[in-house]
Coordinates of C-alpha atoms and ligand atoms in Angstrom, one line a residue:
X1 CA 15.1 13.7 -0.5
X2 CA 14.0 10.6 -2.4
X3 CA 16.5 10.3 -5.6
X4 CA 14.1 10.0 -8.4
X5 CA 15.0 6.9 -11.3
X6 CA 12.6 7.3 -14.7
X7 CA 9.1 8.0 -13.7
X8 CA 6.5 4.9 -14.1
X9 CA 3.9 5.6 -16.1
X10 CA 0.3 4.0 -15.8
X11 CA 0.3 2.8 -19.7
X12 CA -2.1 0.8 -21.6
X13 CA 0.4 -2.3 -22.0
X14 CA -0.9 -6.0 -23.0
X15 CA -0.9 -8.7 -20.5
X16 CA 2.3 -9.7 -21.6
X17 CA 3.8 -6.3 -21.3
X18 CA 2.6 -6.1 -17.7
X19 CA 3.6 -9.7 -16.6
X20 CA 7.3 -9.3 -18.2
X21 CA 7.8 -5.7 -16.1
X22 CA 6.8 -7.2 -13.2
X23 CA 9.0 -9.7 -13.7
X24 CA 11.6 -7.7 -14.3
X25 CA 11.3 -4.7 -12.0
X26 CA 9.0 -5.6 -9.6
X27 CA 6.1 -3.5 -10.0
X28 CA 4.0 -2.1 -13.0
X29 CA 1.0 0.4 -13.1
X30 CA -2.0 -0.1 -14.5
X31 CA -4.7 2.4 -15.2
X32 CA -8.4 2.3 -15.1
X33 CA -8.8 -0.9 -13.6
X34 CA -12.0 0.8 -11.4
X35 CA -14.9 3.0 -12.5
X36 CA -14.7 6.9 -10.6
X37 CA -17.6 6.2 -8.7
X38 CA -16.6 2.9 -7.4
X39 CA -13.6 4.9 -6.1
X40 CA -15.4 7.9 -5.0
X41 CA -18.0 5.5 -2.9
X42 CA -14.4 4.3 -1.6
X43 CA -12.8 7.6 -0.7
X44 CA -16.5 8.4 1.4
X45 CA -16.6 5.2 3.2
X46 CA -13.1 5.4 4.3
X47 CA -13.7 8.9 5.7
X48 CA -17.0 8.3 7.3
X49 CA -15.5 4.9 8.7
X50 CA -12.0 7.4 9.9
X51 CA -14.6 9.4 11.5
X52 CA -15.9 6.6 13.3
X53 CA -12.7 5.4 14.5
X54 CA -11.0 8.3 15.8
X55 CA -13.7 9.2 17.9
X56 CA -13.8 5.8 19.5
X57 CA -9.5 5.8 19.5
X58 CA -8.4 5.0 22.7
X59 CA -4.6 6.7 23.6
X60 CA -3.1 3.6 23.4
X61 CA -3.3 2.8 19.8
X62 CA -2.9 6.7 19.0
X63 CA 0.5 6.3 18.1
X64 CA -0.1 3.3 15.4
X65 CA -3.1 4.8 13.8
X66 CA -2.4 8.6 13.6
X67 CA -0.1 10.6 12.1
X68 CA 0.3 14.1 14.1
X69 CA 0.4 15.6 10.4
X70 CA -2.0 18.6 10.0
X71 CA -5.3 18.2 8.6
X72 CA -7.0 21.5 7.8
X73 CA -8.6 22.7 10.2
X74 CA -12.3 22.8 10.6
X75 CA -14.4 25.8 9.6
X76 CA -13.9 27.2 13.2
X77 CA -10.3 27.7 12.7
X78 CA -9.9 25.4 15.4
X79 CA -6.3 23.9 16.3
X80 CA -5.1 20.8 13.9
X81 CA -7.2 17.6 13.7
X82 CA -6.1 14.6 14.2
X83 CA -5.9 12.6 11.0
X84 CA -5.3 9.2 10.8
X85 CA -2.5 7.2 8.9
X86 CA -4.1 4.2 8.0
X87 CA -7.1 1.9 8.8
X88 CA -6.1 -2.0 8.8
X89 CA -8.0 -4.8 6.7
X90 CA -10.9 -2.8 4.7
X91 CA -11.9 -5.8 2.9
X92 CA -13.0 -7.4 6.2
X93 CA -14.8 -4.3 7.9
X94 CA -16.2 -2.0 4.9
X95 CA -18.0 -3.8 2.4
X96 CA -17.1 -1.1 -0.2
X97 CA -13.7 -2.1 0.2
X98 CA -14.7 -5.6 -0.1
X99 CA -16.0 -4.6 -3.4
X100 CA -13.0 -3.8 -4.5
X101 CA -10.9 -6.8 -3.4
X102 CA -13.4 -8.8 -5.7
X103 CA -13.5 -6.6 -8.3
X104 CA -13.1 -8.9 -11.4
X105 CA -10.6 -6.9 -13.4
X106 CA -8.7 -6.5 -10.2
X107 CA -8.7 -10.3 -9.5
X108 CA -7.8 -11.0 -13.3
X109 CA -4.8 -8.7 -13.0
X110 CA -3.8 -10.2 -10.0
X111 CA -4.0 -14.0 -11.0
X112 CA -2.0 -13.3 -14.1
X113 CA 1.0 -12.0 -12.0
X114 CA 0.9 -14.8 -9.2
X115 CA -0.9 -17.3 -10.2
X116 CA -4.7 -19.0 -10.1
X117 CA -6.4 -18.9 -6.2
X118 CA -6.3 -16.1 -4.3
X119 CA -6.9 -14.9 -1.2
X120 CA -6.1 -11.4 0.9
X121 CA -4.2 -11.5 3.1
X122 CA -3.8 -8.4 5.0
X123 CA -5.2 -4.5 3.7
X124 CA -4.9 -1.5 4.5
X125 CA -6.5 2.2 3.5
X126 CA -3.2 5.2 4.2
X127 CA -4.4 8.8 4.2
X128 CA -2.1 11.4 3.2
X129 CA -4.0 15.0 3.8
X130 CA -3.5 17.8 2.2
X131 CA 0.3 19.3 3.6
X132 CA 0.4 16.3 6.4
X133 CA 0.9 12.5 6.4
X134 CA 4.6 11.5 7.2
X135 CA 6.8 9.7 4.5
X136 CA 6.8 6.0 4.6
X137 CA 10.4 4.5 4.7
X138 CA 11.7 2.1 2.1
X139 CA 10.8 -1.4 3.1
X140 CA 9.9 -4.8 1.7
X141 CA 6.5 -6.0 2.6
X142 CA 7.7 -9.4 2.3
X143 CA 9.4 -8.8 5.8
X144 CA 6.6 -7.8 7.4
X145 CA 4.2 -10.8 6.2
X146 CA 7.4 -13.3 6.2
X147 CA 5.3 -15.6 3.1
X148 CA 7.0 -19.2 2.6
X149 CA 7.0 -18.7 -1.3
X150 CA 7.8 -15.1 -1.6
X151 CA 6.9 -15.2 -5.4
X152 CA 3.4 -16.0 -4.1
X153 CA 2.8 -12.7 -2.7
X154 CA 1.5 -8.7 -4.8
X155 CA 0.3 -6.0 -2.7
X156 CA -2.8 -4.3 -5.3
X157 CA -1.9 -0.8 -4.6
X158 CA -5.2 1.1 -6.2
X159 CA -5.0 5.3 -5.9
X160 CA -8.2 6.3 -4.6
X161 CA -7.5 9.6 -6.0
X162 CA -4.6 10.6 -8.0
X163 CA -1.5 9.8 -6.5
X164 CA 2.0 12.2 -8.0
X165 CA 5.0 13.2 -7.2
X166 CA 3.9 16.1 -5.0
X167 CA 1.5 14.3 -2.9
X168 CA 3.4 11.5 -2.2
X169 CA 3.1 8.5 -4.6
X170 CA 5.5 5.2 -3.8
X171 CA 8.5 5.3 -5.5
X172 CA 10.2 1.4 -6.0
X173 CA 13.8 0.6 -6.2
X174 CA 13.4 -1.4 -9.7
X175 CA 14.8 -5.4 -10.0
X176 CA 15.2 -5.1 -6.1
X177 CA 12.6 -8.2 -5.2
X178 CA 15.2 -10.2 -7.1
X179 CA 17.6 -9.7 -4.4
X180 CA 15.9 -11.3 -1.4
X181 CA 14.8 -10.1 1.9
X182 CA 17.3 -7.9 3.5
X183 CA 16.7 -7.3 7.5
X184 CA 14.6 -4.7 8.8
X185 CA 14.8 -2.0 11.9
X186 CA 12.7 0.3 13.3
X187 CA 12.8 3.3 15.2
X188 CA 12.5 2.6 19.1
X189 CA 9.2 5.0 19.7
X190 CA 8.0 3.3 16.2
X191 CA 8.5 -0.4 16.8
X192 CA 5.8 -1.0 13.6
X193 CA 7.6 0.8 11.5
X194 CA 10.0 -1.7 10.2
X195 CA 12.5 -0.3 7.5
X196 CA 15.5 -1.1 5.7
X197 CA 18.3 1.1 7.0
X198 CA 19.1 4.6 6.0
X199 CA 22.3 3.9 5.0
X200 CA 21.2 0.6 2.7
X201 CA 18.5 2.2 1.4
X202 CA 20.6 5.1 0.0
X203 CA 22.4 2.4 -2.0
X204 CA 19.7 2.6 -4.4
X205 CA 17.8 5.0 -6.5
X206 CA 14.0 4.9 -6.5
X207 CA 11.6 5.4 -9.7
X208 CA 8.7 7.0 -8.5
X209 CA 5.3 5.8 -9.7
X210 CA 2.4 8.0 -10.0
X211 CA -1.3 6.7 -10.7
X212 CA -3.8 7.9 -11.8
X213 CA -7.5 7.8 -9.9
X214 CA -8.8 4.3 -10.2
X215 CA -5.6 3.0 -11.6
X216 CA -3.3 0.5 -9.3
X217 CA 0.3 0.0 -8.9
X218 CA 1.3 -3.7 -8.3
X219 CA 4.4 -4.7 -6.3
X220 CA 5.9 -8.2 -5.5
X221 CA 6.1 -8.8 -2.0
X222 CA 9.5 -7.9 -2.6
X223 CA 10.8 -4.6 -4.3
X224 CA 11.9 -1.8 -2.1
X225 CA 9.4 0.9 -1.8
X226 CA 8.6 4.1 -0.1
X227 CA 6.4 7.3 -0.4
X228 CA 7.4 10.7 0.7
X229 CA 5.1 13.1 2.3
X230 CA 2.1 15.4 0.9
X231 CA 3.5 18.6 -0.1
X232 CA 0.3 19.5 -1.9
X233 CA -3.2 20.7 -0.9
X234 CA -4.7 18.0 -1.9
X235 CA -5.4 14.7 -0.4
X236 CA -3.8 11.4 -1.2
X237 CA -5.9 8.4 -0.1
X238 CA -4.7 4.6 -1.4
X239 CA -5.7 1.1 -0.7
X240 CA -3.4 -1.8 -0.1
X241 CA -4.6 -4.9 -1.1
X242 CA -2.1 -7.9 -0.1
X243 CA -3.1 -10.4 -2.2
X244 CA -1.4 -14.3 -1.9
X245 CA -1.6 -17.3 -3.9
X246 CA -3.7 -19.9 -1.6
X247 CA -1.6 -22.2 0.2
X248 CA 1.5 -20.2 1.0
X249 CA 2.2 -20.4 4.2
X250 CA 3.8 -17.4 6.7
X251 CA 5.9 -18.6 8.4
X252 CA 8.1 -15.7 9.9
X253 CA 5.5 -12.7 10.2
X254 CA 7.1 -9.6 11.6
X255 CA 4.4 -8.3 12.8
X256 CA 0.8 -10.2 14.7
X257 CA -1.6 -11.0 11.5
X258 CA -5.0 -12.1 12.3
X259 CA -5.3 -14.9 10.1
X260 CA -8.9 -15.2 10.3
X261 CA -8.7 -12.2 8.4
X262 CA -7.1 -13.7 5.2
X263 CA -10.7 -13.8 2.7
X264 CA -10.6 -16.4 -0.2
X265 CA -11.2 -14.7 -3.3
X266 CA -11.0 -17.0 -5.8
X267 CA -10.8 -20.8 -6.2
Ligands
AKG1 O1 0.8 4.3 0.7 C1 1.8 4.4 1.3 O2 2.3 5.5 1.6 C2 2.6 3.2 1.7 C3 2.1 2.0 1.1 C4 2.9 0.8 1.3 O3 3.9 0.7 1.8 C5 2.4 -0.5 0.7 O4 1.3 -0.5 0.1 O5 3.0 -1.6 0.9

């Protein structure tokens, strides 16, 4: 059970406002910084491109990309579907998603928190269906990508669709980016799925930030965060845009990034 902190709300705040709570607590929400049809041309790309993929899946990289979490089933009443958990590095593969790593209000949002010259880095699309798609443990995403300047880092977190309490938003652990990058472990049958332990993680309570359709949550590489599972009947499809400043260097990835992946976004 997460322990909930005051909820985060997607307000109209100045640029000011925003910089200053990032500052301080390591993530702010913004809403409508996409048009709904840009996000539902997202939502029907990344399910036409999931499609795709998990017919082509070989067993291997099963255990990376899918969940086991029920989808509902199709009109058959057939057994469970597979669903997956994520697709890696939209902005590369789906020019929708491309779209909206360039998006200029996007862009603008993200220079003002780390700075003039951009590039992404790494992305990602996580589906949460309706009653399925496991929790994500708390971790840092600053240990996984292992930047030199780890002020030089924001993951663009935009809600595809609206993201709440009940079908799993993130929840962040606020001022905890200020604190460093504590180490990591991961379950032995999940080496991927790096985490800060249990019993550290406990240590701290977690404010849980919904967004609204469209909207995006920004985190510094890193804050603490997690999202629980979908307890709803709807779905609860994001995008993760890790953005860096151009020039930072990685240094100590956790993880094998293709960096002729990173895309220069501005300047
Ligand atoms: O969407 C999720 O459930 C996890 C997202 C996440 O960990 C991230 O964007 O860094």
């Amino acid at each position: 059970m997460l322990q909930a902190n005051e909820i985060e709300t997607a307000e109209t705040r100045s640029g000011e406002e925003i910089l200053a709570r990032y500052r301080a607590a390591g993530h702010v929400t913004v809403p409508d910084v996409f048009p709904p049809e840009m996000m539902r041309t997202a939502i029907a790309d990344a399910m036409a491109w999931s499609d795709d993929f998990l017919a082509a899946m070989t067993p291997e990289k099963r255990a990376w990309y899918v969940d086991g979490a029920a989808a509902p089933g199709p009109a058959s009443g057939a057994a469970q579907a597979a669903v997956l958990r994520k697709l890696d590095n939209p902005h590369v593969h789906r020019p929708a998603f491309g779209a909206l790593a360039a998006h200029p209000p996007l862009v603008a949002q993200v220079e003002a928190l780390i700075g003039r010259g951009v590039s992404v880095y790494f992305s990602q699309i996580f589906f949460k269906p309706p009653h399925g798609g496991g929790p994500k443990p708390v971790h840092q995403d600053n240990f996984y990508f292992g930047p030199a300047d780890p002020d030089g880092m924001v993951t663009a977190w935009v809600a595809l669709e609206d993201a709440d309490l009940e079908n799993g938003c993130l929840h962040y652990a606020e001022g905890s980016h200020l604190a460093g990058v504590v180490p990591h472990e991961a379950p032995a049958e999940r080496p991927f799925d790096l985490q800060i332990p249990a019993e550290l993680a406990a240590r701290r309570a977690m404010t849980p930030a919904p967004v609204p359709a469209g909207g995006v949550s920004f985190h510094h590489g890193g804050t603490w965060h997690q999202s629980a599972d979908n307890a709803s009947n709807r779905w609860r499809r994001a995008c993760a845009l890790h953005y860096v400043r151009n020039g930072n260097a990685f240094e100590t990835p956790a993880l094998p990034y293709d960096h002729s992946l990173v895309v220069k976004i501005t300047g």
